[in-house]
């Protein structure tokens, strides 16, 4: 790394922009960070936005890109903003900050730090456009200004607080950092003092607001008229914004919300209202002196119904400049068009007229979207297929894997101690994704005695696959001479399979003949032999080899080959291993790792398969770190999760939190839960889980309760409270009593078809109307042969010589 | 006496001897009883014999001759089989290779294939009975040779209709189920004046020298007519083929019973004007008359001695109506006025012929069936075949099934049911129906989890030979049952309304899918531009054989079936999916084949069938109460597909997989920089 830097004479600068938003303006400073100053920045606890880069062309581009949002930010800044600091740092170093400045990630990521914790990372191509920077920067600046709600209940609370006080603008942003997000944030800047801004990402709020299809990732904005409600018990009337979310549209929309009804004494074409400038249709209603009050009421109703979409102007006909003929009582004007007059019969008629015109526009857009959608049909929408497809150039190096054929199969599987056979299809993306892992395992095990990895292409050797009853693909079977094939039931990944094969080589169970051996098995030499495979040891303790349970235990051990290391101690000394414990022989002793107290369970006499499930169950960690590979084992328990998210650095706080929960666990107070934790360093996908749960990633560690099976709510342990056993218990108690508001929701979305299907029938009906139609019942029915006969019956008759006067008939010499 | 008559007499005598010895052993007991009687040891009879033997049923195959497949000792007359025996396919998939092996019968012996007998692409006809003998011997099938059944009548067996067969020795066979696989032996004839002057395909000489410099008129335009023409093409002076319909080329119609290119040399000599030709006209209207050469009125007797063939009679084609005298009676002496050439000077067939040969195909022998045991004549195929139901049972003759070529009325001129490479599968299907009906053994089904369905369909589409050969007739049925499905292979589609009764498999309210191989609309020139479709969105316009999936909520009724769209094998479904035809018949490409199929299945099952890496399933399992099916049936059953960073990278670049931060972390950096990092516990397991 260093050498490359020197060789290329790459001059790397550490530069940082630091701009702070003060009470009057945005002042920005370009800070060039050295590793030292970067370090210090990390410890200030302030929010900083950092980009790591080399000095050069890219940097200049980046600087330009950043300059713009900064100046915009200066324009937008409002007095209420606190003096938080946001530093935008562009820095890099070839030495110290190696993790950020090296590897593929260089120049492709920027990070938002709060102190030393990465709040978010952004792909450079999304973050370094103006939209994203502004939205992300403002997003963090306005963290306390804009209310975040996740549930309708929270929204209602904001509403009731705002009633008779201020109006509310609610924005639903499905994806943070996109232009819609920027638009909302900018609006919040400008109108933040005037309206209460609320942002949500939850779909429940969408449902609450009456959106029909909450699953579509569309941004929404509503205006809630809370200021004008007459009684506090009344709901705030809400108006959705029907146009795409951008700054102009929001601005227009908010303007329209301000003044829905105007009066004038001019002819419609002369009336100048704000709506015309906003590109919004205007409806003119003519009012007469006699019916003024009634007209005004009608106009108000209409104005309310059309608010946000149409401006309403009441024109007093008695004005001298009003020249409209008396036969019309209304007019409208679309943007960039002339005034059109018409006669208003009912208020509903006008609403319908406008809504349908507006709807038409919508339909048009939808169709366009559809067309675009169909052109995307040739893009793979399946992550496994697509990733395999992208490798279609790649020749798989199957050298370390034996490709089996009908001729070689039988010989091969009996030759080795263990022959692992993968059954696969070449056209199946899942198989082809797995085969990469399979080759990795084969490479890792190459040269190991007694183990061979082989593969059968079932597209070719269909007979082998049928003979071995393989109906699911990919399938991995383990063959041992003179034994039935064993199905590999673990994760289809390199690590799991590799471990399984190595564990399969361990004799199971270990027959232990003395207490010394037992000791060795649990934490001595015998233990360390396989320590790298698994730290867990399970020991069957029987008072003698004649115990009925021994054979059953041995059979269970065989079934668990590759999964668990089991020991068997059938000896009169076995008694002393359970001495002082409330368990009698036969017993099961579980050691999670040396030095940790054993757990002991009594062993009922049962069938080997029951024993297998018992052993698997006791093997489970009581406070597991959830990983991608082990989650299914724990979800099976069906308990609500008490999930602690731990940051990448193992901070004291995290360690304390873990210890606190462990303490609760050992006191038995968490029995109805599955307490577990996710380490975001080892399991980075945990961050996405937090984002889905809460809509954002709070400072870690964070404790969350998720009732996957029983409810849809996610509860967040209040971040301001210390993560202490006592507080946790109290919180759990509050949650159970319904005193805690959920912080997020787990959607019970049905996984329907991800794309509309390509309807061949509809296309047939369109292009060949009779082709796919059932025959009419009156028609002569019958099999296809009848039809065929009829079809070629016609030409026959045409060419048939007529029996009567024409003797020339048979000359039909058809020159086909 | 013709060859065939002589031969059959010889065989008859032989069989008499054999039968006598057989009955001698059994004493005078003249009645035998079997659960299944298979009539005829041809390919269909032996194929059924194999399945009956495999399921250990009480059966007997009755054969009048001394060996199996005796039809092939005589036919085709010119001894070349036109069924493809393609040994090298570049593949080792046994099922796939059967798509290109039209002669082998089905069995569980991987080496019991026709290629052991012959390596020729178009093998000699003699090889086929040899193959059949090998099939009988190696599988130990129970065939009784020399039993010439002359009479079949119904009888009541414990309340069920059974059949009693009587052979030439008076031995009777009592059968609960009769399987008729007698083939087509009776030459099809058309009655017209002078038909006695016509030679039959079954008895013509096969030595081309016998046709030297002869003008030959062949009635018929099928493969036997062309095969005959081709054999004498180098010797005959003029060959004309006459029949009602124009020639139909197998490579245009995709029907192997139509004229195969192997036999079509005459088309060349016709189109290149080398004195051969094709003419269309009704057979019932013609007459063949005999006239002496130059049979016109002679002006002089001068040249009499110069006519070498003098006195030899020649045959003229004329029309019946020209032969009628004023009273409507046939005249006795043919004059020029009775010939069409007299009236129309350029009449195509005005020249006389030395021979007229009838090549009109064969018909089913109905004569051995007594009244109630006799199946009706089929409505199609000019009544030459027995009429049968969709499950190959004779119409009105319960417990009697028709197999093999005789069962071709179900797919006449449409699919391959009249040929070995087709009916070997229908026989298998009928056997499964028998097992269900008489032994309550349900149609074999493979139970698959829904996440495996797509790859299973692709497997069948890419290798299955049954639906490929019996396109439009046999199709795979997928009974949807929620999270899993049952996959039934090669069910006769026309019997779909009776699926439950015939297969013993019940339907659920999740509906069913049917996988059929089909040719397309065929509206374009078979060899012209635009004959093939490569755009999957236009797959329904595919012309070549391609897979089609039908989705039904509920089982179609008989009425739906009757009213199905013209030229469709099945009624209009809820949804249909065509997999676009493929030049290589490999339907395994991700964009054109797999993904559209997946989208169709997703629509039918109303579920997301995408595959997800374990990491995505991890995320979805924790953030959704019901994760997608693939995660439920894979990951959550601890069988997640993990992948590797290389693949994840691809998926992330494609925007299909969520990206969660880099794998770098500040703490790592801080450690590196020597900052104080607090770590009290080691969490590495």
mmCIF file with all atom_site columns, C-alpha atoms in Angstrom, chain A residues 689-758:
data_model
loop_
_atom_site.group_PDB
_atom_site.id
_atom_site.type_symbol
_atom_site.label_atom_id
_atom_site.label_alt_id
_atom_site.label_comp_id
_atom_site.label_asym_id
_atom_site.label_entity_id
_atom_site.label_seq_id
_atom_site.pdbx_PDB_ins_code
_atom_site.Cartn_x
_atom_site.Cartn_y
_atom_site.Cartn_z
_atom_site.occupancy
_atom_site.B_iso_or_equiv
_atom_site.pdbx_formal_charge
_atom_site.auth_seq_id
_atom_site.auth_comp_id
_atom_site.auth_asym_id
_atom_site.auth_atom_id
_atom_site.pdbx_PDB_model_num
ATOM 1  C CA . UNK A 1 689 ? -32.564 -3.804  10.464  1.00 0.00 ? 689 UNK A CA 1
ATOM 2  C CA . UNK A 1 690 ? -32.340 -0.835  12.806  1.00 0.00 ? 690 UNK A CA 1
ATOM 3  C CA . UNK A 1 691 ? -33.209 1.497   9.970   1.00 0.00 ? 691 UNK A CA 1
ATOM 4  C CA . UNK A 1 692 ? -36.230 -0.596  9.082   1.00 0.00 ? 692 UNK A CA 1
ATOM 5  C CA . UNK A 1 693 ? -37.314 -0.780  12.705  1.00 0.00 ? 693 UNK A CA 1
ATOM 6  C CA . UNK A 1 694 ? -36.860 2.841   13.617  1.00 0.00 ? 694 UNK A CA 1
ATOM 7  C CA . UNK A 1 695 ? -36.395 4.718   10.375  1.00 0.00 ? 695 UNK A CA 1
ATOM 8  C CA . UNK A 1 696 ? -32.974 5.875   11.489  1.00 0.00 ? 696 UNK A CA 1
ATOM 9  C CA . UNK A 1 697 ? -29.943 4.604   13.330  1.00 0.00 ? 697 UNK A CA 1
ATOM 10 C CA . UNK A 1 698 ? -29.704 6.026   16.844  1.00 0.00 ? 698 UNK A CA 1
ATOM 11 C CA . UNK A 1 699 ? -26.416 6.131   18.713  1.00 0.00 ? 699 UNK A CA 1
ATOM 12 C CA . UNK A 1 700 ? -25.387 2.657   19.737  1.00 0.00 ? 700 UNK A CA 1
ATOM 13 C CA . UNK A 1 701 ? -25.766 0.544   21.751  1.00 0.00 ? 701 UNK A CA 1
ATOM 14 C CA . UNK A 1 702 ? -29.499 0.384   21.446  1.00 0.00 ? 702 UNK A CA 1
ATOM 15 C CA . UNK A 1 703 ? -31.982 -2.057  22.865  1.00 0.00 ? 703 UNK A CA 1
ATOM 16 C CA . UNK A 1 704 ? -35.042 -2.983  20.885  1.00 0.00 ? 704 UNK A CA 1
ATOM 17 C CA . UNK A 1 705 ? -37.925 -5.309  21.563  1.00 0.00 ? 705 UNK A CA 1
ATOM 18 C CA . UNK A 1 706 ? -39.405 -6.954  18.521  1.00 0.00 ? 706 UNK A CA 1
ATOM 19 C CA . UNK A 1 707 ? -42.379 -9.248  18.725  1.00 0.00 ? 707 UNK A CA 1
ATOM 20 C CA . UNK A 1 708 ? -41.984 -10.963 15.398  1.00 0.00 ? 708 UNK A CA 1
ATOM 21 C CA . UNK A 1 709 ? -44.585 -13.632 15.870  1.00 0.00 ? 709 UNK A CA 1
ATOM 22 C CA . UNK A 1 710 ? -47.138 -12.030 18.104  1.00 0.00 ? 710 UNK A CA 1
ATOM 23 C CA . UNK A 1 711 ? -47.349 -8.401  17.153  1.00 0.00 ? 711 UNK A CA 1
ATOM 24 C CA . UNK A 1 712 ? -46.131 -5.906  14.725  1.00 0.00 ? 712 UNK A CA 1
ATOM 25 C CA . UNK A 1 713 ? -44.713 -3.304  17.028  1.00 0.00 ? 713 UNK A CA 1
ATOM 26 C CA . UNK A 1 714 ? -41.091 -2.594  17.719  1.00 0.00 ? 714 UNK A CA 1
ATOM 27 C CA . UNK A 1 715 ? -40.214 -0.852  20.968  1.00 0.00 ? 715 UNK A CA 1
ATOM 28 C CA . UNK A 1 716 ? -37.122 1.162   21.523  1.00 0.00 ? 716 UNK A CA 1
ATOM 29 C CA . UNK A 1 717 ? -35.518 1.391   24.899  1.00 0.00 ? 717 UNK A CA 1
ATOM 30 C CA . UNK A 1 718 ? -35.398 5.145   25.536  1.00 0.00 ? 718 UNK A CA 1
ATOM 31 C CA . UNK A 1 719 ? -31.914 6.230   24.460  1.00 0.00 ? 719 UNK A CA 1
ATOM 32 C CA . UNK A 1 720 ? -31.687 8.811   27.202  1.00 0.00 ? 720 UNK A CA 1
ATOM 33 C CA . UNK A 1 721 ? -32.059 6.189   29.909  1.00 0.00 ? 721 UNK A CA 1
ATOM 34 C CA . UNK A 1 722 ? -28.971 4.225   30.928  1.00 0.00 ? 722 UNK A CA 1
ATOM 35 C CA . UNK A 1 723 ? -29.043 0.605   29.891  1.00 0.00 ? 723 UNK A CA 1
ATOM 36 C CA . UNK A 1 724 ? -29.253 -0.814  33.374  1.00 0.00 ? 724 UNK A CA 1
ATOM 37 C CA . UNK A 1 725 ? -30.907 -4.026  34.420  1.00 0.00 ? 725 UNK A CA 1
ATOM 38 C CA . UNK A 1 726 ? -33.380 -2.137  36.547  1.00 0.00 ? 726 UNK A CA 1
ATOM 39 C CA . UNK A 1 727 ? -34.327 0.253   33.759  1.00 0.00 ? 727 UNK A CA 1
ATOM 40 C CA . UNK A 1 728 ? -34.625 -2.534  31.275  1.00 0.00 ? 728 UNK A CA 1
ATOM 41 C CA . UNK A 1 729 ? -37.000 -4.447  33.515  1.00 0.00 ? 729 UNK A CA 1
ATOM 42 C CA . UNK A 1 730 ? -39.051 -1.323  34.068  1.00 0.00 ? 730 UNK A CA 1
ATOM 43 C CA . UNK A 1 731 ? -39.183 -0.691  30.363  1.00 0.00 ? 731 UNK A CA 1
ATOM 44 C CA . UNK A 1 732 ? -40.260 -4.254  29.610  1.00 0.00 ? 732 UNK A CA 1
ATOM 45 C CA . UNK A 1 733 ? -42.916 -3.849  32.216  1.00 0.00 ? 733 UNK A CA 1
ATOM 46 C CA . UNK A 1 734 ? -44.093 -0.598  30.624  1.00 0.00 ? 734 UNK A CA 1
ATOM 47 C CA . UNK A 1 735 ? -44.168 -2.161  27.205  1.00 0.00 ? 735 UNK A CA 1
ATOM 48 C CA . UNK A 1 736 ? -46.211 -5.052  28.450  1.00 0.00 ? 736 UNK A CA 1
ATOM 49 C CA . UNK A 1 737 ? -48.647 -2.685  30.098  1.00 0.00 ? 737 UNK A CA 1
ATOM 50 C CA . UNK A 1 738 ? -49.028 -0.683  26.942  1.00 0.00 ? 738 UNK A CA 1
ATOM 51 C CA . UNK A 1 739 ? -47.404 2.359   28.468  1.00 0.00 ? 739 UNK A CA 1
ATOM 52 C CA . UNK A 1 740 ? -44.698 2.551   25.869  1.00 0.00 ? 740 UNK A CA 1
ATOM 53 C CA . UNK A 1 741 ? -45.341 3.849   22.377  1.00 0.00 ? 741 UNK A CA 1
ATOM 54 C CA . UNK A 1 742 ? -43.983 1.633   19.655  1.00 0.00 ? 742 UNK A CA 1
ATOM 55 C CA . UNK A 1 743 ? -41.046 3.153   17.847  1.00 0.00 ? 743 UNK A CA 1
ATOM 56 C CA . UNK A 1 744 ? -41.671 1.278   14.658  1.00 0.00 ? 744 UNK A CA 1
ATOM 57 C CA . UNK A 1 745 ? -43.619 -1.469  13.072  1.00 0.00 ? 745 UNK A CA 1
ATOM 58 C CA . UNK A 1 746 ? -42.856 -4.753  11.454  1.00 0.00 ? 746 UNK A CA 1
ATOM 59 C CA . UNK A 1 747 ? -45.011 -4.882  8.374   1.00 0.00 ? 747 UNK A CA 1
ATOM 60 C CA . UNK A 1 748 ? -46.993 -8.021  7.733   1.00 0.00 ? 748 UNK A CA 1
ATOM 61 C CA . UNK A 1 749 ? -46.550 -7.473  4.050   1.00 0.00 ? 749 UNK A CA 1
ATOM 62 C CA . UNK A 1 750 ? -47.577 -10.344 1.884   1.00 0.00 ? 750 UNK A CA 1
ATOM 63 C CA . UNK A 1 751 ? -44.883 -11.195 -0.575  1.00 0.00 ? 751 UNK A CA 1
ATOM 64 C CA . UNK A 1 752 ? -46.921 -11.042 -3.712  1.00 0.00 ? 752 UNK A CA 1
ATOM 65 C CA . UNK A 1 753 ? -45.535 -11.068 -7.223  1.00 0.00 ? 753 UNK A CA 1
ATOM 66 C CA . UNK A 1 754 ? -42.799 -8.413  -7.345  1.00 0.00 ? 754 UNK A CA 1
ATOM 67 C CA . UNK A 1 755 ? -43.721 -7.340  -10.858 1.00 0.00 ? 755 UNK A CA 1
ATOM 68 C CA . UNK A 1 756 ? -46.947 -7.491  -12.831 1.00 0.00 ? 756 UNK A CA 1
ATOM 69 C CA . UNK A 1 757 ? -46.967 -10.593 -14.945 1.00 0.00 ? 757 UNK A CA 1
ATOM 70 C CA . UNK A 1 758 ? -46.797 -10.545 -18.684 1.00 0.00 ? 758 UNK A CA 1
#
